[in-house]
Amino acid sequence: METVLSGMRPTGNLHLGNYFGAARSFVKMQDEYNCYFFIADWHSLTTHPKPEDIQKSARTILAEYLACGIDPDKATIYIQSDVPETLELYLYLNMNCYLGELERVTTFKEKARKQPDNVNAGLLTYPTLMAADILQHRALKVPVGKDQEQNMEMARKCARRFNNIYGVDFFPEPQNFSLSATAVKVPGLDGTGKMGKSDGNCIYLYEEDKAITKKVMRAVTDEGPQSPNSEKPEVIQNLFTLMQIASTEDTYKYFDEKWNDCTLRYGDMKKQLAADICATIAPIRERIKEISSDTEKLDRIARLGAEKARESSLRTLQEVRRIIGFRTY
Ligand code: TRP
């Protein structure tokens, strides 16, 4: 079975866009691949977060992914910092990564521009740590967005270089795994593009029905359809796309017809949409509550994930040590 690995940055809570864009695809993948899902808390250190926030944000995101359906019996779900083996590989890989190429990575340049007082070496070697995350499990497929393509290219370079330097065929080159077959792009509520982490624009999985309904009712609209069968402007198309995602086909058709014959009332449509989004989120929200309240169980899951990940990482590392020329015991 092919190995898939995905890293999630622990930045805030999951929203509907994350659910349909990634989490739901992960849930499908765990039946078809040998999956590693991990929370990249080391990567978040580049911005010097507070100690109390580190643990909290990792646990939050862990609970939320579990609530979405990631099953610790099927996939290995772990927290990056629970697997110290990664760092040894990170060190070895760093020996074959060059200053010039790391400085040319766009995400590095962007972050350096954003935090000019904190252009630290961790920021520079972010791609090497990511390569270590991937190569330690010899993962073949990595579901990532467009913004991660350069980092993936670095991971492939790391694999290739290691193989070339030592004349081995040890690390497979990890490929970007397009989610587009199963992922759904969820538009935001403010009419501009996709659902992201700004409050008016996004619906979080932890939100209560009342809060969700309020947000949907406030979604941006326009003055209404002006002529029969007209094209929908982006703000309205977004509402319809949300409906396609959360409602039944019949509901969608019903409101689409109303748009086409100019009898659509946005208030009615939003009420229906809000109810359907609430129905989608409610069971996930209840699971988030249940899972987060049982900290012992959450710890147990994190520990089990770490054990499995360390075993896999150590297996790779022992080979790597031997190939490089270190003794293994
Ligand atoms: N860099 C990724 C992001 O910003 C997170 C990440 C860290 C990752 N390590 C990874 C993703 C390994 C895939 C594989 O989203």
mmCIF file of C-alpha atoms and ligand atoms in Angstrom:
data_model
loop_
_atom_site.group_PDB
_atom_site.id
_atom_site.type_symbol
_atom_site.label_atom_id
_atom_site.label_comp_id
_atom_site.label_asym_id
_atom_site.label_seq_id
_atom_site.Cartn_x
_atom_site.Cartn_y
_atom_site.Cartn_z
ATOM 1 C CA MET A 1 0.000 0.000 0.000
ATOM 2 C CA GLU A 2 1.379 3.420 -0.934
ATOM 3 C CA THR A 3 2.258 5.831 1.821
ATOM 4 C CA VAL A 4 0.564 9.219 1.961
ATOM 5 C CA LEU A 5 1.665 11.948 4.334
ATOM 6 C CA SER A 6 0.039 15.237 5.149
ATOM 7 C CA GLY A 7 1.174 17.991 7.498
ATOM 8 C CA MET A 8 -1.279 20.410 9.046
ATOM 9 C CA ARG A 9 -0.137 23.699 10.505
ATOM 10 C CA PRO A 10 -1.851 24.291 13.853
ATOM 11 C CA THR A 11 -3.179 27.712 12.979
ATOM 12 C CA GLY A 12 -6.567 28.210 14.562
ATOM 13 C CA ASN A 13 -9.694 26.144 14.162
ATOM 14 C CA LEU A 14 -10.963 24.190 11.193
ATOM 15 C CA HIS A 15 -13.683 25.749 9.100
ATOM 16 C CA LEU A 16 -16.090 24.438 6.496
ATOM 17 C CA GLY A 17 -13.522 25.150 3.789
ATOM 18 C CA ASN A 18 -10.938 22.947 5.518
ATOM 19 C CA TYR A 19 -13.533 20.229 5.946
ATOM 20 C CA PHE A 20 -14.609 19.971 2.309
ATOM 21 C CA GLY A 21 -11.187 21.015 1.011
ATOM 22 C CA ALA A 22 -8.992 18.584 2.920
ATOM 23 C CA ALA A 23 -10.326 16.795 6.007
ATOM 24 C CA ARG A 24 -13.021 14.859 4.174
ATOM 25 C CA SER A 25 -10.490 13.775 1.543
ATOM 26 C CA PHE A 26 -8.156 12.555 4.297
ATOM 27 C CA VAL A 27 -10.972 10.462 5.692
ATOM 28 C CA LYS A 28 -11.392 8.788 2.297
ATOM 29 C CA MET A 29 -7.628 8.305 1.866
ATOM 30 C CA GLN A 30 -7.201 6.431 5.106
ATOM 31 C CA ASP A 31 -9.092 3.501 3.576
ATOM 32 C CA GLU A 32 -6.926 3.391 0.457
ATOM 33 C CA TYR A 33 -3.432 4.310 1.604
ATOM 34 C CA ASN A 34 -1.011 3.909 4.439
ATOM 35 C CA CYS A 35 -1.624 7.387 5.849
ATOM 36 C CA TYR A 36 0.390 9.613 8.138
ATOM 37 C CA PHE A 37 -1.294 12.819 9.240
ATOM 38 C CA PHE A 38 0.632 15.063 11.549
ATOM 39 C CA ILE A 39 0.399 18.448 13.191
ATOM 40 C CA ALA A 40 3.388 20.587 12.257
ATOM 41 C CA ASP A 41 4.010 22.294 15.585
ATOM 42 C CA TRP A 42 7.775 22.604 15.056
ATOM 43 C CA HIS A 43 7.163 24.519 11.865
ATOM 44 C CA SER A 44 5.071 27.001 13.814
ATOM 45 C CA LEU A 45 8.123 27.928 15.941
ATOM 46 C CA THR A 46 9.469 30.180 13.195
ATOM 47 C CA THR A 47 7.189 32.910 14.510
ATOM 48 C CA HIS A 48 8.035 32.353 18.212
ATOM 49 C CA PRO A 49 4.600 31.447 19.646
ATOM 50 C CA LYS A 50 3.894 31.467 23.391
ATOM 51 C CA PRO A 51 4.472 28.119 25.191
ATOM 52 C CA GLU A 52 0.892 27.937 26.434
ATOM 53 C CA ASP A 53 -0.418 28.371 22.900
ATOM 54 C CA ILE A 54 1.695 25.599 21.417
ATOM 55 C CA GLN A 55 0.163 22.691 23.271
ATOM 56 C CA LYS A 56 -3.317 24.119 23.106
ATOM 57 C CA SER A 57 -3.314 24.672 19.360
ATOM 58 C CA ALA A 58 -1.928 21.202 18.613
ATOM 59 C CA ARG A 59 -4.587 19.526 20.791
ATOM 60 C CA THR A 60 -7.351 21.636 19.281
ATOM 61 C CA ILE A 61 -6.487 20.716 15.740
ATOM 62 C CA LEU A 62 -5.987 17.069 16.684
ATOM 63 C CA ALA A 63 -9.461 16.912 18.227
ATOM 64 C CA GLU A 64 -11.001 18.623 15.221
ATOM 65 C CA TYR A 65 -9.429 16.305 12.666
ATOM 66 C CA LEU A 66 -10.529 13.300 14.698
ATOM 67 C CA ALA A 67 -14.035 14.759 14.819
ATOM 68 C CA CYS A 68 -13.989 15.006 11.010
ATOM 69 C CA GLY A 69 -13.480 11.261 10.872
ATOM 70 C CA ILE A 70 -9.750 10.578 10.855
ATOM 71 C CA ASP A 71 -9.524 7.224 12.530
ATOM 72 C CA PRO A 72 -6.411 6.479 14.620
ATOM 73 C CA ASP A 73 -6.934 2.765 13.959
ATOM 74 C CA LYS A 74 -6.686 3.290 10.206
ATOM 75 C CA ALA A 75 -4.251 6.193 9.892
ATOM 76 C CA THR A 76 -1.284 7.314 11.949
ATOM 77 C CA ILE A 77 -2.151 10.709 13.372
ATOM 78 C CA TYR A 78 0.547 12.372 15.440
ATOM 79 C CA ILE A 79 2.097 15.585 16.631
ATOM 80 C CA GLN A 80 5.390 16.429 14.925
ATOM 81 C CA SER A 81 7.234 17.303 18.135
ATOM 82 C CA ASP A 82 6.437 13.843 19.569
ATOM 83 C CA VAL A 83 8.769 12.280 17.002
ATOM 84 C CA PRO A 84 12.329 13.462 17.779
ATOM 85 C CA GLU A 85 13.753 11.075 15.132
ATOM 86 C CA THR A 86 12.666 13.585 12.499
ATOM 87 C CA LEU A 87 15.336 15.993 13.683
ATOM 88 C CA GLU A 88 18.218 13.663 13.031
ATOM 89 C CA LEU A 89 17.126 13.262 9.441
ATOM 90 C CA TYR A 90 16.637 17.046 9.262
ATOM 91 C CA LEU A 91 20.277 17.460 10.242
ATOM 92 C CA TYR A 92 21.530 15.039 7.608
ATOM 93 C CA LEU A 93 19.377 16.607 4.903
ATOM 94 C CA ASN A 94 20.580 20.085 5.840
ATOM 95 C CA MET A 95 24.107 19.041 4.923
ATOM 96 C CA ASN A 96 22.982 18.674 1.330
ATOM 97 C CA CYS A 97 20.831 21.802 1.056
ATOM 98 C CA TYR A 98 22.468 25.001 -0.097
ATOM 99 C CA LEU A 99 22.073 28.551 1.125
ATOM 100 C CA GLY A 100 21.371 29.927 -2.343
ATOM 101 C CA GLU A 101 18.535 27.572 -3.138
ATOM 102 C CA LEU A 102 16.945 27.935 0.293
ATOM 103 C CA GLU A 103 17.066 31.714 -0.022
ATOM 104 C CA ARG A 104 15.297 31.496 -3.364
ATOM 105 C CA VAL A 105 12.231 29.736 -1.949
ATOM 106 C CA THR A 106 9.293 32.121 -2.352
ATOM 107 C CA THR A 107 7.724 31.331 1.014
ATOM 108 C CA PHE A 108 11.059 32.169 2.677
ATOM 109 C CA LYS A 109 11.301 35.462 0.833
ATOM 110 C CA GLU A 110 7.729 36.328 1.771
ATOM 111 C CA LYS A 111 8.194 35.503 5.439
ATOM 112 C CA ALA A 112 11.502 37.383 5.530
ATOM 113 C CA ARG A 113 9.658 40.400 4.174
ATOM 114 C CA LYS A 114 6.840 39.996 6.694
ATOM 115 C CA GLN A 115 9.088 39.527 9.731
ATOM 116 C CA PRO A 116 12.324 41.400 8.894
ATOM 117 C CA ASP A 117 13.432 41.352 12.548
ATOM 118 C CA ASN A 118 13.176 37.589 12.771
ATOM 119 C CA VAL A 119 14.732 36.037 9.681
ATOM 120 C CA ASN A 120 15.955 32.999 11.596
ATOM 121 C CA ALA A 121 17.718 29.878 10.355
ATOM 122 C CA GLY A 122 14.586 27.810 11.066
ATOM 123 C CA LEU A 123 12.718 29.912 8.578
ATOM 124 C CA LEU A 124 15.464 29.343 6.031
ATOM 125 C CA THR A 125 15.520 25.580 6.566
ATOM 126 C CA TYR A 126 11.735 25.215 6.747
ATOM 127 C CA PRO A 127 11.801 23.216 3.477
ATOM 128 C CA THR A 128 14.424 20.824 4.878
ATOM 129 C CA LEU A 129 12.298 20.084 7.929
ATOM 130 C CA MET A 130 9.373 19.486 5.644
ATOM 131 C CA ALA A 131 11.528 17.138 3.553
ATOM 132 C CA ALA A 132 12.473 15.255 6.728
ATOM 133 C CA ASP A 133 8.771 14.993 7.671
ATOM 134 C CA ILE A 134 8.074 13.345 4.355
ATOM 135 C CA LEU A 135 11.190 11.269 3.745
ATOM 136 C CA GLN A 136 11.277 9.732 7.223
ATOM 137 C CA HIS A 137 8.235 7.672 6.230
ATOM 138 C CA ARG A 138 9.421 7.357 2.639
ATOM 139 C CA ALA A 139 6.058 8.760 1.629
ATOM 140 C CA LEU A 140 5.181 8.682 -2.047
ATOM 141 C CA LYS A 141 2.261 11.034 -2.070
ATOM 142 C CA VAL A 142 1.795 14.352 -0.290
ATOM 143 C CA PRO A 143 -1.497 16.236 -0.532
ATOM 144 C CA VAL A 144 -0.527 19.910 -0.624
ATOM 145 C CA GLY A 145 -1.844 23.140 -2.043
ATOM 146 C CA LYS A 146 -0.225 25.208 -4.770
ATOM 147 C CA ASP A 147 1.686 27.312 -2.230
ATOM 148 C CA GLN A 148 3.703 24.247 -1.196
ATOM 149 C CA GLU A 149 4.999 23.284 -4.633
ATOM 150 C CA GLN A 150 8.447 24.767 -4.126
ATOM 151 C CA ASN A 151 8.796 23.036 -0.775
ATOM 152 C CA MET A 152 7.848 19.784 -2.464
ATOM 153 C CA GLU A 153 10.484 20.403 -5.117
ATOM 154 C CA MET A 154 13.050 20.797 -2.313
ATOM 155 C CA ALA A 155 11.894 17.527 -0.766
ATOM 156 C CA ARG A 156 12.416 15.784 -4.088
ATOM 157 C CA LYS A 157 15.865 17.382 -4.420
ATOM 158 C CA CYS A 158 16.742 16.134 -0.931
ATOM 159 C CA ALA A 159 15.706 12.610 -1.875
ATOM 160 C CA ARG A 160 17.542 12.704 -5.203
ATOM 161 C CA ARG A 161 20.708 14.175 -3.750
ATOM 162 C CA PHE A 162 20.885 11.698 -0.931
ATOM 163 C CA ASN A 163 20.488 8.841 -3.389
ATOM 164 C CA ASN A 164 23.123 10.311 -5.740
ATOM 165 C CA ILE A 165 25.709 11.149 -3.108
ATOM 166 C CA TYR A 166 25.624 7.683 -1.600
ATOM 167 C CA GLY A 167 24.888 5.802 -4.792
ATOM 168 C CA VAL A 168 21.748 4.251 -3.410
ATOM 169 C CA ASP A 169 18.116 4.061 -4.409
ATOM 170 C CA PHE A 170 16.772 4.609 -0.943
ATOM 171 C CA PHE A 171 14.423 7.582 -0.846
ATOM 172 C CA PRO A 172 11.550 7.652 -3.323
ATOM 173 C CA GLU A 173 10.751 11.092 -4.712
ATOM 174 C CA PRO A 174 7.520 12.262 -3.108
ATOM 175 C CA GLN A 175 4.857 13.494 -5.494
ATOM 176 C CA ASN A 176 2.263 16.214 -4.984
ATOM 177 C CA PHE A 177 -1.056 14.513 -4.475
ATOM 178 C CA SER A 178 -3.768 16.556 -6.017
ATOM 179 C CA LEU A 179 -6.860 16.726 -3.886
ATOM 180 C CA SER A 180 -8.904 18.126 -6.724
ATOM 181 C CA ALA A 181 -10.621 14.810 -7.439
ATOM 182 C CA THR A 182 -12.270 14.736 -4.031
ATOM 183 C CA ALA A 183 -11.798 18.223 -2.607
ATOM 184 C CA VAL A 184 -14.457 20.873 -2.991
ATOM 185 C CA LYS A 185 -13.608 24.557 -3.054
ATOM 186 C CA VAL A 186 -15.842 26.277 -0.552
ATOM 187 C CA PRO A 187 -16.565 29.940 -1.226
ATOM 188 C CA GLY A 188 -16.615 32.494 1.572
ATOM 189 C CA LEU A 189 -19.589 34.429 2.877
ATOM 190 C CA ASP A 190 -18.304 37.878 1.961
ATOM 191 C CA GLY A 191 -18.552 37.247 -1.754
ATOM 192 C CA THR A 192 -14.828 37.297 -2.409
ATOM 193 C CA GLY A 193 -13.259 34.014 -3.329
ATOM 194 C CA LYS A 194 -12.786 31.114 -1.013
ATOM 195 C CA MET A 195 -13.604 30.582 2.609
ATOM 196 C CA GLY A 196 -10.675 31.712 4.711
ATOM 197 C CA LYS A 197 -9.851 32.652 8.231
ATOM 198 C CA SER A 198 -11.504 36.018 8.500
ATOM 199 C CA ASP A 199 -14.461 36.046 10.773
ATOM 200 C CA GLY A 200 -17.238 37.332 8.556
ATOM 201 C CA ASN A 201 -16.133 35.094 5.728
ATOM 202 C CA CYS A 202 -15.949 31.703 7.331
ATOM 203 C CA ILE A 203 -17.923 29.201 9.358
ATOM 204 C CA TYR A 204 -15.977 27.185 11.904
ATOM 205 C CA LEU A 205 -16.733 23.561 12.654
ATOM 206 C CA TYR A 206 -17.051 24.321 16.371
ATOM 207 C CA GLU A 207 -19.770 26.939 15.889
ATOM 208 C CA GLU A 208 -23.271 26.627 17.294
ATOM 209 C CA ASP A 209 -26.369 26.736 15.082
ATOM 210 C CA LYS A 210 -27.249 30.230 16.194
ATOM 211 C CA ALA A 211 -23.861 31.683 15.315
ATOM 212 C CA ILE A 212 -23.831 29.843 11.977
ATOM 213 C CA THR A 213 -27.312 31.078 11.089
ATOM 214 C CA LYS A 214 -26.369 34.642 11.950
ATOM 215 C CA LYS A 215 -23.316 34.484 9.708
ATOM 216 C CA VAL A 216 -25.219 32.994 6.783
ATOM 217 C CA MET A 217 -28.028 35.550 7.097
ATOM 218 C CA ARG A 218 -25.397 38.288 6.905
ATOM 219 C CA ALA A 219 -23.713 36.906 3.796
ATOM 220 C CA VAL A 220 -23.195 39.509 1.115
ATOM 221 C CA THR A 221 -25.864 39.639 -1.628
ATOM 222 C CA ASP A 222 -27.017 42.160 -4.218
ATOM 223 C CA GLU A 223 -30.299 43.730 -5.302
ATOM 224 C CA GLY A 224 -31.627 40.462 -6.754
ATOM 225 C CA PRO A 225 -32.152 38.961 -10.217
ATOM 226 C CA GLN A 226 -32.921 41.653 -12.788
ATOM 227 C CA SER A 227 -33.878 39.634 -15.850
ATOM 228 C CA PRO A 228 -34.879 36.004 -16.394
ATOM 229 C CA ASN A 229 -32.124 33.397 -16.758
ATOM 230 C CA SER A 230 -29.343 35.908 -16.195
ATOM 231 C CA GLU A 231 -25.836 34.940 -15.204
ATOM 232 C CA LYS A 232 -25.197 35.064 -11.474
ATOM 233 C CA PRO A 233 -22.713 37.622 -10.180
ATOM 234 C CA GLU A 234 -19.913 36.184 -8.016
ATOM 235 C CA VAL A 235 -21.498 36.965 -4.639
ATOM 236 C CA ILE A 236 -24.667 35.138 -5.617
ATOM 237 C CA GLN A 237 -22.873 32.304 -7.358
ATOM 238 C CA ASN A 238 -21.024 31.788 -4.067
ATOM 239 C CA LEU A 239 -24.286 31.315 -2.177
ATOM 240 C CA PHE A 240 -25.425 28.806 -4.772
ATOM 241 C CA THR A 241 -22.123 26.976 -4.599
ATOM 242 C CA LEU A 242 -22.489 26.738 -0.828
ATOM 243 C CA MET A 243 -25.937 25.336 -1.406
ATOM 244 C CA GLN A 244 -24.543 22.779 -3.838
ATOM 245 C CA ILE A 245 -22.167 21.683 -1.108
ATOM 246 C CA ALA A 246 -24.495 21.653 1.892
ATOM 247 C CA SER A 247 -28.023 21.149 0.543
ATOM 248 C CA THR A 248 -29.798 18.490 -1.486
ATOM 249 C CA GLU A 249 -29.984 18.664 -5.247
ATOM 250 C CA ASP A 250 -33.716 19.372 -5.085
ATOM 251 C CA THR A 251 -33.213 22.322 -2.789
ATOM 252 C CA TYR A 252 -30.554 23.701 -5.088
ATOM 253 C CA LYS A 253 -32.821 23.300 -8.132
ATOM 254 C CA TYR A 254 -35.721 24.940 -6.357
ATOM 255 C CA PHE A 255 -33.771 28.118 -5.640
ATOM 256 C CA ASP A 256 -32.028 28.069 -9.004
ATOM 257 C CA GLU A 257 -35.431 28.116 -10.703
ATOM 258 C CA LYS A 258 -36.452 31.021 -8.523
ATOM 259 C CA TRP A 259 -33.343 32.876 -9.605
ATOM 260 C CA ASN A 260 -34.118 32.155 -13.236
ATOM 261 C CA ASP A 261 -37.699 33.414 -13.071
ATOM 262 C CA CYS A 262 -36.704 36.385 -10.898
ATOM 263 C CA THR A 263 -38.780 35.401 -7.865
ATOM 264 C CA LEU A 264 -35.841 34.575 -5.606
ATOM 265 C CA ARG A 265 -35.831 36.094 -2.154
ATOM 266 C CA TYR A 266 -32.355 35.915 -0.679
ATOM 267 C CA GLY A 267 -33.761 35.771 2.862
ATOM 268 C CA ASP A 268 -35.586 32.508 2.110
ATOM 269 C CA MET A 269 -32.585 31.031 0.380
ATOM 270 C CA LYS A 270 -30.253 31.946 3.230
ATOM 271 C CA LYS A 271 -32.618 30.474 5.817
ATOM 272 C CA GLN A 272 -32.596 27.173 3.966
ATOM 273 C CA LEU A 273 -28.836 27.321 3.435
ATOM 274 C CA ALA A 274 -28.228 28.079 7.106
ATOM 275 C CA ALA A 275 -30.362 25.095 8.150
ATOM 276 C CA ASP A 276 -28.473 22.783 5.790
ATOM 277 C CA ILE A 277 -25.055 24.028 6.892
ATOM 278 C CA CYS A 278 -26.107 23.587 10.526
ATOM 279 C CA ALA A 279 -27.150 20.014 9.776
ATOM 280 C CA THR A 280 -23.737 19.339 8.214
ATOM 281 C CA ILE A 281 -21.761 20.866 11.042
ATOM 282 C CA ALA A 282 -23.809 19.795 14.073
ATOM 283 C CA PRO A 283 -22.587 16.180 14.290
ATOM 284 C CA ILE A 284 -18.955 17.280 13.764
ATOM 285 C CA ARG A 285 -19.324 19.988 16.404
ATOM 286 C CA GLU A 286 -20.748 17.512 18.894
ATOM 287 C CA ARG A 287 -17.840 15.145 18.254
ATOM 288 C CA ILE A 288 -15.357 18.011 18.722
ATOM 289 C CA LYS A 289 -16.910 18.698 22.124
ATOM 290 C CA GLU A 290 -16.911 15.055 23.081
ATOM 291 C CA ILE A 291 -13.325 14.422 22.002
ATOM 292 C CA SER A 292 -11.902 17.620 23.497
ATOM 293 C CA SER A 293 -13.538 16.964 26.839
ATOM 294 C CA ASP A 294 -11.799 13.602 27.202
ATOM 295 C CA THR A 295 -8.195 14.763 27.494
ATOM 296 C CA GLU A 296 -7.024 11.337 28.605
ATOM 297 C CA LYS A 297 -8.330 9.740 25.457
ATOM 298 C CA LEU A 298 -6.852 12.526 23.347
ATOM 299 C CA ASP A 299 -3.480 11.961 24.997
ATOM 300 C CA ARG A 300 -3.777 8.254 24.398
ATOM 301 C CA ILE A 301 -4.458 8.813 20.704
ATOM 302 C CA ALA A 302 -1.523 11.232 20.413
ATOM 303 C CA ARG A 303 0.742 8.739 22.183
ATOM 304 C CA LEU A 304 -0.352 5.855 19.978
ATOM 305 C CA GLY A 305 0.214 7.980 16.859
ATOM 306 C CA ALA A 306 3.646 9.040 18.059
ATOM 307 C CA GLU A 307 4.615 5.430 18.752
ATOM 308 C CA LYS A 308 3.666 4.317 15.262
ATOM 309 C CA ALA A 309 5.364 7.321 13.641
ATOM 310 C CA ARG A 310 8.564 6.882 15.676
ATOM 311 C CA GLU A 311 8.760 3.251 14.710
ATOM 312 C CA SER A 312 8.499 4.110 11.027
ATOM 313 C CA SER A 313 10.939 7.001 11.359
ATOM 314 C CA LEU A 314 13.493 4.964 13.262
ATOM 315 C CA ARG A 315 13.363 2.220 10.664
ATOM 316 C CA THR A 316 14.317 4.765 7.990
ATOM 317 C CA LEU A 317 16.888 6.427 10.204
ATOM 318 C CA GLN A 318 18.744 3.213 10.917
ATOM 319 C CA GLU A 319 19.189 2.643 7.194
ATOM 320 C CA VAL A 320 20.214 6.273 6.703
ATOM 321 C CA ARG A 321 22.843 6.046 9.456
ATOM 322 C CA ARG A 322 24.247 2.930 7.914
ATOM 323 C CA ILE A 323 24.314 4.454 4.412
ATOM 324 C CA ILE A 324 26.033 7.624 5.642
ATOM 325 C CA GLY A 325 28.686 5.583 7.412
ATOM 326 C CA PHE A 326 27.694 5.704 11.057
ATOM 327 C CA ARG A 327 27.609 2.650 13.171
ATOM 328 C CA THR A 328 24.224 1.248 14.013
ATOM 329 C CA TYR A 329 23.586 -0.757 17.113
HETATM 330 N N1 TRP B 1 4.338 23.524 5.021
HETATM 331 C C1 TRP B 1 3.021 22.969 5.147
HETATM 332 C C2 TRP B 1 2.003 24.111 5.137
HETATM 333 O O1 TRP B 1 2.363 25.238 5.334
HETATM 334 C C3 TRP B 1 2.873 22.171 6.419
HETATM 335 C C4 TRP B 1 3.810 21.015 6.427
HETATM 336 C C5 TRP B 1 4.890 20.825 7.209
HETATM 337 C C6 TRP B 1 3.739 19.886 5.565
HETATM 338 N N2 TRP B 1 5.495 19.664 6.925
HETATM 339 C C7 TRP B 1 4.827 19.056 5.925
HETATM 340 C C8 TRP B 1 2.862 19.498 4.561
HETATM 341 C C9 TRP B 1 5.048 17.847 5.254
HETATM 342 C C10 TRP B 1 3.086 18.306 3.909
HETATM 343 C C11 TRP B 1 4.180 17.492 4.256
HETATM 344 O O2 TRP B 1 0.841 23.872 4.931
#
